[in-house]
PDB file of C-alpha atoms in Angstrom:
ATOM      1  CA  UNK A   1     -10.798   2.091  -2.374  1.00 97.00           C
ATOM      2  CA  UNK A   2      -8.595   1.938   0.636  1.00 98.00           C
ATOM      3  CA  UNK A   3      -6.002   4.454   1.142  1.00 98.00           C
ATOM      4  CA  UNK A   4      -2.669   3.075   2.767  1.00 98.00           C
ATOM      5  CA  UNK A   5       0.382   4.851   3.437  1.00 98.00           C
ATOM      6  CA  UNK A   6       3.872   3.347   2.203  1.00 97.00           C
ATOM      7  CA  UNK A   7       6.305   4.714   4.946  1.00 96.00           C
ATOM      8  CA  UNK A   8       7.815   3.495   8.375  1.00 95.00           C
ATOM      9  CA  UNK A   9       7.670   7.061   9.693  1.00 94.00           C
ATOM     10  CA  UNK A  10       5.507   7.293  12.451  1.00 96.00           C
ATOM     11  CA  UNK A  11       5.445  10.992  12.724  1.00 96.00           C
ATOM     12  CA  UNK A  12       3.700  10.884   9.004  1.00 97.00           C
ATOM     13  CA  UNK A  13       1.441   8.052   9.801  1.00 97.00           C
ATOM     14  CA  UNK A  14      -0.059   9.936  12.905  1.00 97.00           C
ATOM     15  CA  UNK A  15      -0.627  12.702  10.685  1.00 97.00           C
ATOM     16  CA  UNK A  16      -2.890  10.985   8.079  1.00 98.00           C
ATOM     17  CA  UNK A  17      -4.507   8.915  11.016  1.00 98.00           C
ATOM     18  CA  UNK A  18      -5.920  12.153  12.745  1.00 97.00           C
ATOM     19  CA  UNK A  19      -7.311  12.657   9.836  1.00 97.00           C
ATOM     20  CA  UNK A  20      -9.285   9.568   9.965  1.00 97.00           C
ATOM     21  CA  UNK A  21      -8.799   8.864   5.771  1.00 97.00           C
ATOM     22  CA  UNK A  22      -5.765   6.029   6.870  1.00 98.00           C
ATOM     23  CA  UNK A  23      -6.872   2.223   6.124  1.00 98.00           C
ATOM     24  CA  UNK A  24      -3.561   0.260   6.295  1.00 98.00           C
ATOM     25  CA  UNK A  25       0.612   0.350   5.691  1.00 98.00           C
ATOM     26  CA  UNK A  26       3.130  -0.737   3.378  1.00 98.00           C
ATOM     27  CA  UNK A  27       6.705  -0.827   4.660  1.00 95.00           C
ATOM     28  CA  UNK A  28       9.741  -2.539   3.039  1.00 89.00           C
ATOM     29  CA  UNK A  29      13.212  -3.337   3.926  1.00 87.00           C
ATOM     30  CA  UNK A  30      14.312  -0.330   2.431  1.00 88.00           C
ATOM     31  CA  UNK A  31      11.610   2.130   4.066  1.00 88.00           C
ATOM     32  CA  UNK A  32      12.685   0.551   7.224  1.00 91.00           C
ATOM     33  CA  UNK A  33      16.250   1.157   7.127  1.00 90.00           C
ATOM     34  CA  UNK A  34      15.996   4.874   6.577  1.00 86.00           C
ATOM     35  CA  UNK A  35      14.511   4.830  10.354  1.00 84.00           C
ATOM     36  CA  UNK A  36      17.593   3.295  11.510  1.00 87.00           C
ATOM     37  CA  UNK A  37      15.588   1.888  13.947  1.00 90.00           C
ATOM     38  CA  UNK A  38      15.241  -2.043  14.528  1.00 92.00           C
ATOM     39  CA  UNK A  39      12.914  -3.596  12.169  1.00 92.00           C
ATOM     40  CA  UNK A  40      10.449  -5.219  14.441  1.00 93.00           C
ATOM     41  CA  UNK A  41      10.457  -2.408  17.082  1.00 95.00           C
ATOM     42  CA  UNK A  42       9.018  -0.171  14.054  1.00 95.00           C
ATOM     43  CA  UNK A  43       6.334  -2.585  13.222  1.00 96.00           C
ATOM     44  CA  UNK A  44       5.316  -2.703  16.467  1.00 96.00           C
ATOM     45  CA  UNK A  45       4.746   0.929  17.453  1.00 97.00           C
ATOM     46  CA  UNK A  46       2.845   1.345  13.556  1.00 97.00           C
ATOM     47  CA  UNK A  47       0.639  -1.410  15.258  1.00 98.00           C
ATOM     48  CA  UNK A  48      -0.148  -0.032  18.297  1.00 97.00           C
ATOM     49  CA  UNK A  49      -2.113   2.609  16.465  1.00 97.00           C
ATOM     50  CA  UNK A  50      -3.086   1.638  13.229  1.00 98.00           C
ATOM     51  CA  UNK A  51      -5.498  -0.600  13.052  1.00 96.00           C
ATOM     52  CA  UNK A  52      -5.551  -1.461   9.584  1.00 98.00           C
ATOM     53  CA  UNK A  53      -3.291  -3.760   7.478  1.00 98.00           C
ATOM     54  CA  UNK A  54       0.278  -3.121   8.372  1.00 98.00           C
ATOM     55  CA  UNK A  55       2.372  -5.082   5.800  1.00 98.00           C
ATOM     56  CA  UNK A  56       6.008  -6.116   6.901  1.00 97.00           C
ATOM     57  CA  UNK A  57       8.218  -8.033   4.513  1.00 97.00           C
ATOM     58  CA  UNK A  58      10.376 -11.282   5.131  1.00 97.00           C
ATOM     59  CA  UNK A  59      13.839 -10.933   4.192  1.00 95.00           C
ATOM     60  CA  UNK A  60      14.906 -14.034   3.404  1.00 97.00           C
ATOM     61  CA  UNK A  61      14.550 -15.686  -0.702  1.00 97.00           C
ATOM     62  CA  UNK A  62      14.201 -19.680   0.361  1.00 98.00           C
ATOM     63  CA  UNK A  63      10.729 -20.564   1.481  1.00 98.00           C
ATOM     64  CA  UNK A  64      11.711 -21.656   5.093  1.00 98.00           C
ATOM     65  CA  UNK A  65      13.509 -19.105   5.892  1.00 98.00           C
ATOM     66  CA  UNK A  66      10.656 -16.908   4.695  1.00 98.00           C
ATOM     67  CA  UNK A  67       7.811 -18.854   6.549  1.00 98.00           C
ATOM     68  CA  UNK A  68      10.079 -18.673   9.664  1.00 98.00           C
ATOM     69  CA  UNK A  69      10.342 -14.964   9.381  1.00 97.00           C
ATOM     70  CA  UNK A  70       6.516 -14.339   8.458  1.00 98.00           C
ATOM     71  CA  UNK A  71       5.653 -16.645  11.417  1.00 98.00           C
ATOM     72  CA  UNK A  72       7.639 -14.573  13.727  1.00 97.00           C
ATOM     73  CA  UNK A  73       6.054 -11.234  12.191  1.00 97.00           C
ATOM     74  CA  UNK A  74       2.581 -12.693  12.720  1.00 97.00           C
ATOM     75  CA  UNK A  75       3.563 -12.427  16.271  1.00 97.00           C
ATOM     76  CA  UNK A  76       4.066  -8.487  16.224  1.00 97.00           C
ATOM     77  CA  UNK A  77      -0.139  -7.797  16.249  1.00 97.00           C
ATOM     78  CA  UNK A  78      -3.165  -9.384  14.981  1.00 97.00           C
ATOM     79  CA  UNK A  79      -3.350  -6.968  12.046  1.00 98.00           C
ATOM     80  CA  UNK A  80       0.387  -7.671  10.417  1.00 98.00           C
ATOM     81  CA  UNK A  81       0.224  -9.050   6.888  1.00 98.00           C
ATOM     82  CA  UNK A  82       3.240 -10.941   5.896  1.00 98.00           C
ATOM     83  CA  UNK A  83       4.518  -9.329   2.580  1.00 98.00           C
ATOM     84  CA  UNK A  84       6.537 -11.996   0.347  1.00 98.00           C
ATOM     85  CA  UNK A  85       8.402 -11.551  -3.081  1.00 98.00           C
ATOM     86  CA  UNK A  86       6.642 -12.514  -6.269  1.00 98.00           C
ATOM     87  CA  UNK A  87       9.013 -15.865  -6.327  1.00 98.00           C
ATOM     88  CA  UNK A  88       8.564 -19.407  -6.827  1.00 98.00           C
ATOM     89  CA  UNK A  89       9.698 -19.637  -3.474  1.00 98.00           C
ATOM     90  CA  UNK A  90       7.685 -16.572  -2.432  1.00 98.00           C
ATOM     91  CA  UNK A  91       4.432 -18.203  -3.650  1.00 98.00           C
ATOM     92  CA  UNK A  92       5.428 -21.643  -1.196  1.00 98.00           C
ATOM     93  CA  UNK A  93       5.490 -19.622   1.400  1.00 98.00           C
ATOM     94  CA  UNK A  94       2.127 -17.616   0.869  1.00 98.00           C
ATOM     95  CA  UNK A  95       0.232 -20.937   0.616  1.00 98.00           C
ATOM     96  CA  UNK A  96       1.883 -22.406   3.850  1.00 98.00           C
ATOM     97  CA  UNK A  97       0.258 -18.911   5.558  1.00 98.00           C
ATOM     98  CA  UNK A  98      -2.320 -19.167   3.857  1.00 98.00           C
ATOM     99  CA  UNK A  99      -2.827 -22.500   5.113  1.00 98.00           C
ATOM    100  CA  UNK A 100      -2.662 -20.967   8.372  1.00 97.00           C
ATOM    101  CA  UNK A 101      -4.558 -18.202   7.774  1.00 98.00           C
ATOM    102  CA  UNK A 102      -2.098 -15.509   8.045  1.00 98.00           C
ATOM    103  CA  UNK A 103      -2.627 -13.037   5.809  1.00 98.00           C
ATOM    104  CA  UNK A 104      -0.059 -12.250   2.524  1.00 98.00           C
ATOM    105  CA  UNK A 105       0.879  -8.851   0.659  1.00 98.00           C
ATOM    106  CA  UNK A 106       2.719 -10.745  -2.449  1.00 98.00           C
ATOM    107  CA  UNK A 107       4.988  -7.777  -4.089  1.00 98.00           C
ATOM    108  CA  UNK A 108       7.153  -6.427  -6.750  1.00 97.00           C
ATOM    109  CA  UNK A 109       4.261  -7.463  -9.359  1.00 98.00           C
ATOM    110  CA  UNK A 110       5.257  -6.484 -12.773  1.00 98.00           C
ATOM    111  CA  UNK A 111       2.675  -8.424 -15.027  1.00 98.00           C
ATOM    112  CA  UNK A 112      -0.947  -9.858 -15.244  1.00 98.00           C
ATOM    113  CA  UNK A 113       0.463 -13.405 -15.277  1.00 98.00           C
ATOM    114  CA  UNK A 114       2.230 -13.091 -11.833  1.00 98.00           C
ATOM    115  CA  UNK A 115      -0.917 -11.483 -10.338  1.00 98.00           C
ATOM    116  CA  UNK A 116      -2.982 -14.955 -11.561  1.00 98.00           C
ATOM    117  CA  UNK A 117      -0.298 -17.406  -9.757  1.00 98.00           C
ATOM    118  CA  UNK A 118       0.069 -15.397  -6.466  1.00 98.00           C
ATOM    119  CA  UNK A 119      -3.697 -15.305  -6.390  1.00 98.00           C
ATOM    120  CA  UNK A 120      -3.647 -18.927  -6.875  1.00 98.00           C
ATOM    121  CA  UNK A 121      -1.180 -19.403  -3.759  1.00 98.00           C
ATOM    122  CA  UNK A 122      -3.439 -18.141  -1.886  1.00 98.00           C
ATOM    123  CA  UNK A 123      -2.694 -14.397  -1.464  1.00 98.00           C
ATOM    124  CA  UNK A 124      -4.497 -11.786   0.457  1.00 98.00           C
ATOM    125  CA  UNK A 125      -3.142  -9.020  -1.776  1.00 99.00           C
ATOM    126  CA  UNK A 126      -1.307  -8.406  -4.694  1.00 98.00           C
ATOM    127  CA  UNK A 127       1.094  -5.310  -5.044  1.00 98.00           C
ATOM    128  CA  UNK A 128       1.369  -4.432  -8.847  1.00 98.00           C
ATOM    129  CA  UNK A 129       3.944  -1.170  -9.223  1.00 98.00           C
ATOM    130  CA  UNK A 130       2.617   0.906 -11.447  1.00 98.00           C
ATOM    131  CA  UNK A 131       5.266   3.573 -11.630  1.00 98.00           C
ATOM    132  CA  UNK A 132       8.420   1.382 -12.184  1.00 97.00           C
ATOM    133  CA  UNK A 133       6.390  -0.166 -14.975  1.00 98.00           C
ATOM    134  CA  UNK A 134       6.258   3.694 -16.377  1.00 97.00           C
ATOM    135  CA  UNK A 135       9.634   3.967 -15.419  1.00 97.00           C
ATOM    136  CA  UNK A 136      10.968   1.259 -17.890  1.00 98.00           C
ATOM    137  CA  UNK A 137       8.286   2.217 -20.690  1.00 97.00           C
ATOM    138  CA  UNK A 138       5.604   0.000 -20.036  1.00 97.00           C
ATOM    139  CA  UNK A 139       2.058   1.043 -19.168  1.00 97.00           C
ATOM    140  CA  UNK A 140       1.511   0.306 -15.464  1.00 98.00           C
ATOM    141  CA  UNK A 141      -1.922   1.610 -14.983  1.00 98.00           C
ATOM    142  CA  UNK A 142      -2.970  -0.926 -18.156  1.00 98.00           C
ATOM    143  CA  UNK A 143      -1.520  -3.723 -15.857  1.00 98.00           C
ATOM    144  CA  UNK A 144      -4.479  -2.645 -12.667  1.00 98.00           C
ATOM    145  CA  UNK A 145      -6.985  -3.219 -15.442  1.00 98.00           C
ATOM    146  CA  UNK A 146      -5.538  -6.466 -16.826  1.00 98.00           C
ATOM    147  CA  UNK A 147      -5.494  -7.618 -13.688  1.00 98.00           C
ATOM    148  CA  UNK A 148      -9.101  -6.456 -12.319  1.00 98.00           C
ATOM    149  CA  UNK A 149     -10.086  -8.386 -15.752  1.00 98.00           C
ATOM    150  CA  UNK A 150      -8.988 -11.492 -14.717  1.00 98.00           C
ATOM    151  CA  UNK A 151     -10.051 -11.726 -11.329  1.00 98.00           C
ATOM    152  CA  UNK A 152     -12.993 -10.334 -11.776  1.00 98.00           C
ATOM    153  CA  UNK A 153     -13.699 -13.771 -14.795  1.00 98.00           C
ATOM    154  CA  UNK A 154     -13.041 -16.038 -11.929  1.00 98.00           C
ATOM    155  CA  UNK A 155     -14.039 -14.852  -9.123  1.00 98.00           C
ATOM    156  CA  UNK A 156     -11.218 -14.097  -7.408  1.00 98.00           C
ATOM    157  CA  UNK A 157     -10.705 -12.288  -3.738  1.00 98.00           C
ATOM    158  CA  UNK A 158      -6.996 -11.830  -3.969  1.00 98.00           C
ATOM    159  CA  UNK A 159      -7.202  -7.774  -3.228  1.00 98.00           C
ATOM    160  CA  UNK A 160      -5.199  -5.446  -5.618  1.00 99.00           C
ATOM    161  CA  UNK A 161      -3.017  -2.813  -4.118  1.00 99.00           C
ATOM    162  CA  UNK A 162      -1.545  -0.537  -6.182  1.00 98.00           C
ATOM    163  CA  UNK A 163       1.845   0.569  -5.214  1.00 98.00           C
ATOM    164  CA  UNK A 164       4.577   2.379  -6.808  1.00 98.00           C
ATOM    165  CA  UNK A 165       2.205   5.210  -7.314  1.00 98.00           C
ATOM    166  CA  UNK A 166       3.719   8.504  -8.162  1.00 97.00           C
ATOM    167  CA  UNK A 167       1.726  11.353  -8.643  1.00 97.00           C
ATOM    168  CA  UNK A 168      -2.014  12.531  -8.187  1.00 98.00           C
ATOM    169  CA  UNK A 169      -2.923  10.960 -11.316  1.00 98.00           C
ATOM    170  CA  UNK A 170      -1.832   7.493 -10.210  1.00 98.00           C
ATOM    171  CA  UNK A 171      -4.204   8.037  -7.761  1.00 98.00           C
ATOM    172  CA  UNK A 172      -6.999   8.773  -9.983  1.00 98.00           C
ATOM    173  CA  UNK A 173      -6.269   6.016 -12.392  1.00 98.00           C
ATOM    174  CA  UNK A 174      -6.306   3.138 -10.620  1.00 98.00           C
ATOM    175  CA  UNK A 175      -9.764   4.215  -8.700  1.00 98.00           C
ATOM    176  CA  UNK A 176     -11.081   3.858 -12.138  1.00 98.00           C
ATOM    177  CA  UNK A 177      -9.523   0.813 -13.283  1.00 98.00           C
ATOM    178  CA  UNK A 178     -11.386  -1.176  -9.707  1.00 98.00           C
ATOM    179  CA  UNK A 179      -7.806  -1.608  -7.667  1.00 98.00           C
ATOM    180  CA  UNK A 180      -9.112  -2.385  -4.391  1.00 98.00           C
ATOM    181  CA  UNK A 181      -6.649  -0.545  -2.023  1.00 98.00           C
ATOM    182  CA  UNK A 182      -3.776   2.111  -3.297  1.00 98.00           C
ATOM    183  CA  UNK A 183      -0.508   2.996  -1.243  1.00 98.00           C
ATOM    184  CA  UNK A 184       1.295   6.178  -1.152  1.00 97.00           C
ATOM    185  CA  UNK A 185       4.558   8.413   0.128  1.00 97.00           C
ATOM    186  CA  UNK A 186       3.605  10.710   2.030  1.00 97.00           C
ATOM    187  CA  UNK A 187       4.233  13.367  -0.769  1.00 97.00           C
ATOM    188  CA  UNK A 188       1.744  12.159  -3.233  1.00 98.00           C
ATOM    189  CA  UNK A 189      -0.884  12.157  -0.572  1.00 98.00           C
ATOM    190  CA  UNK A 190      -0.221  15.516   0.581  1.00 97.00           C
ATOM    191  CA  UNK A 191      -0.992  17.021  -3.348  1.00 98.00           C
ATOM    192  CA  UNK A 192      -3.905  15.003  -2.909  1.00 98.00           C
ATOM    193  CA  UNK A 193      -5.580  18.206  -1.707  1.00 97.00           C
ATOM    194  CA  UNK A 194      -3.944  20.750  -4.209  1.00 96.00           C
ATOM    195  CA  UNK A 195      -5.995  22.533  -6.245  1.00 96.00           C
ATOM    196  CA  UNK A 196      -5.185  26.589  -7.108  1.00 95.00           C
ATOM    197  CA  UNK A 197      -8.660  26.439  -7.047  1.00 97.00           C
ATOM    198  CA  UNK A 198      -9.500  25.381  -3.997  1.00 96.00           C
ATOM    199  CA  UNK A 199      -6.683  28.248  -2.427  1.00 94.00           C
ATOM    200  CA  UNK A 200      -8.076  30.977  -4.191  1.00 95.00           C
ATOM    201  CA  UNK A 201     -11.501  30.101  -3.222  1.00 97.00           C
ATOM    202  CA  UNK A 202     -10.502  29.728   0.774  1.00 95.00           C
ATOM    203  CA  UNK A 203      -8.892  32.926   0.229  1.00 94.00           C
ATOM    204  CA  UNK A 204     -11.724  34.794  -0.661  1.00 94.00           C
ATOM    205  CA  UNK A 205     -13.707  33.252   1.758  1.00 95.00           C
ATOM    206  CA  UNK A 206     -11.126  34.090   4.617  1.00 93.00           C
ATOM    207  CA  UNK A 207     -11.274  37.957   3.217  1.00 92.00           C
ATOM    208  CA  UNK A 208     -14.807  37.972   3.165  1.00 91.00           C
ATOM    209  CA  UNK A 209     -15.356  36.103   6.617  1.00 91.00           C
ATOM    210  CA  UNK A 210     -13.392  39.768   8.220  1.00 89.00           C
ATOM    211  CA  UNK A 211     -16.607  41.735   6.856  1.00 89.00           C
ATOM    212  CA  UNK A 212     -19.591  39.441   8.619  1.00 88.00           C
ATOM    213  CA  UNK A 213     -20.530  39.657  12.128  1.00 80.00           C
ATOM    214  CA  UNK A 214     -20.111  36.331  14.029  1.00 75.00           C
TER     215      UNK A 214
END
């Protein structure tokens, strides 16, 4: 499963990329803004480092507007993928980039059903949220599997990318329910590595490791 980190700040993205576990990026409008910096600019510099997926989302709702915006994103670095809302006029504009081979991160996914028709526009991945589906009561780790079902019957390459993902066990779930790719905040992957465990044992060997001759 790839590991991708949802943030536009680059001081957190060089941190996970030193440690050679970072695949790709998720931004969004809203990430973005907390920068304060100008949208493309931050693309750009993610870009220049990561080599991995770096998805960057239109603004615009009407499909022209949208395929003008992703075609101008395209531009940033070979490795952008053009992240669209999971709209009728969202999925137009996936299969025009598709057409052109430009590569599409369809979002805000909510149920199985949407997941089929942006597959069938053409996506490159699909961005079911997992914890606003908790959120409102409905099971959003039951949607990864619903949807690993269905492409998995036809044959479909559309890549699953969990997002909205919370907690540890977020993490855990959907690398047992087959989602291809996960993102996270910072945060969640930083308790990745939490385990009382795992401090009490490096604690003892640190005490231990006084007593030994090197």
């Amino acid at each position: 499963m790839n590991l991708f980190l949802d943030t536009a700040n680059i001081d957190e993205i060089k941190k996970v990329h030193e440690l050679g576990l970072l695949d790709g990026i998720t931004t969004n409008p809203s990430i973005i803004a907390k920068s304060g910096r100008k949208f493309t600019e931050v693309i750009k510099e993610i870009c220049s480092f990561v080599k991995g997926p770096v998805s960057a989302e239109v603004l615009a709702t009407d499909a022209p507007t949208m395929i003008k915006e992703g075609l101008e994103l395209s531009q940033i670095a070979e490795n952008v993928v053009v992240k669209v809302p999971l709209i009728p006029e969202g999925m137009k504009a996936v299969k025009a980039f598709a057409e052109k081979g430009i590569q599409t991160n369809v979002t805000l996914c909510f149920t199985a059903n949407q997941a089929l028709l942006a597959a069938k526009a053409g996506a490159t991945f699909i961005s079911p949220f997992v914890g606003r589906l908790d959120d409102v009561g409905y099971d959003g780790l039951e949607l990864i599997s619903e949807i690993r079902e269905i492409y998995d019957n036809y044959g479909i390459e559309t890549q699953i990318l969990a997002a909205s993902v919370r907690h540890p066990i977020h993490f855990k779930e959907v690398a047992l329910r087959g989602a291809d790719c996960v993102t996270l905040p910072y945060s969640v992957f930083e308790m990745l590595f939490k385990h009382p465990l795992t401090d009490s044992g490096l604690a003892k060997f640190v005490e231990d490791a006084k007593k030994l001759n090197w």
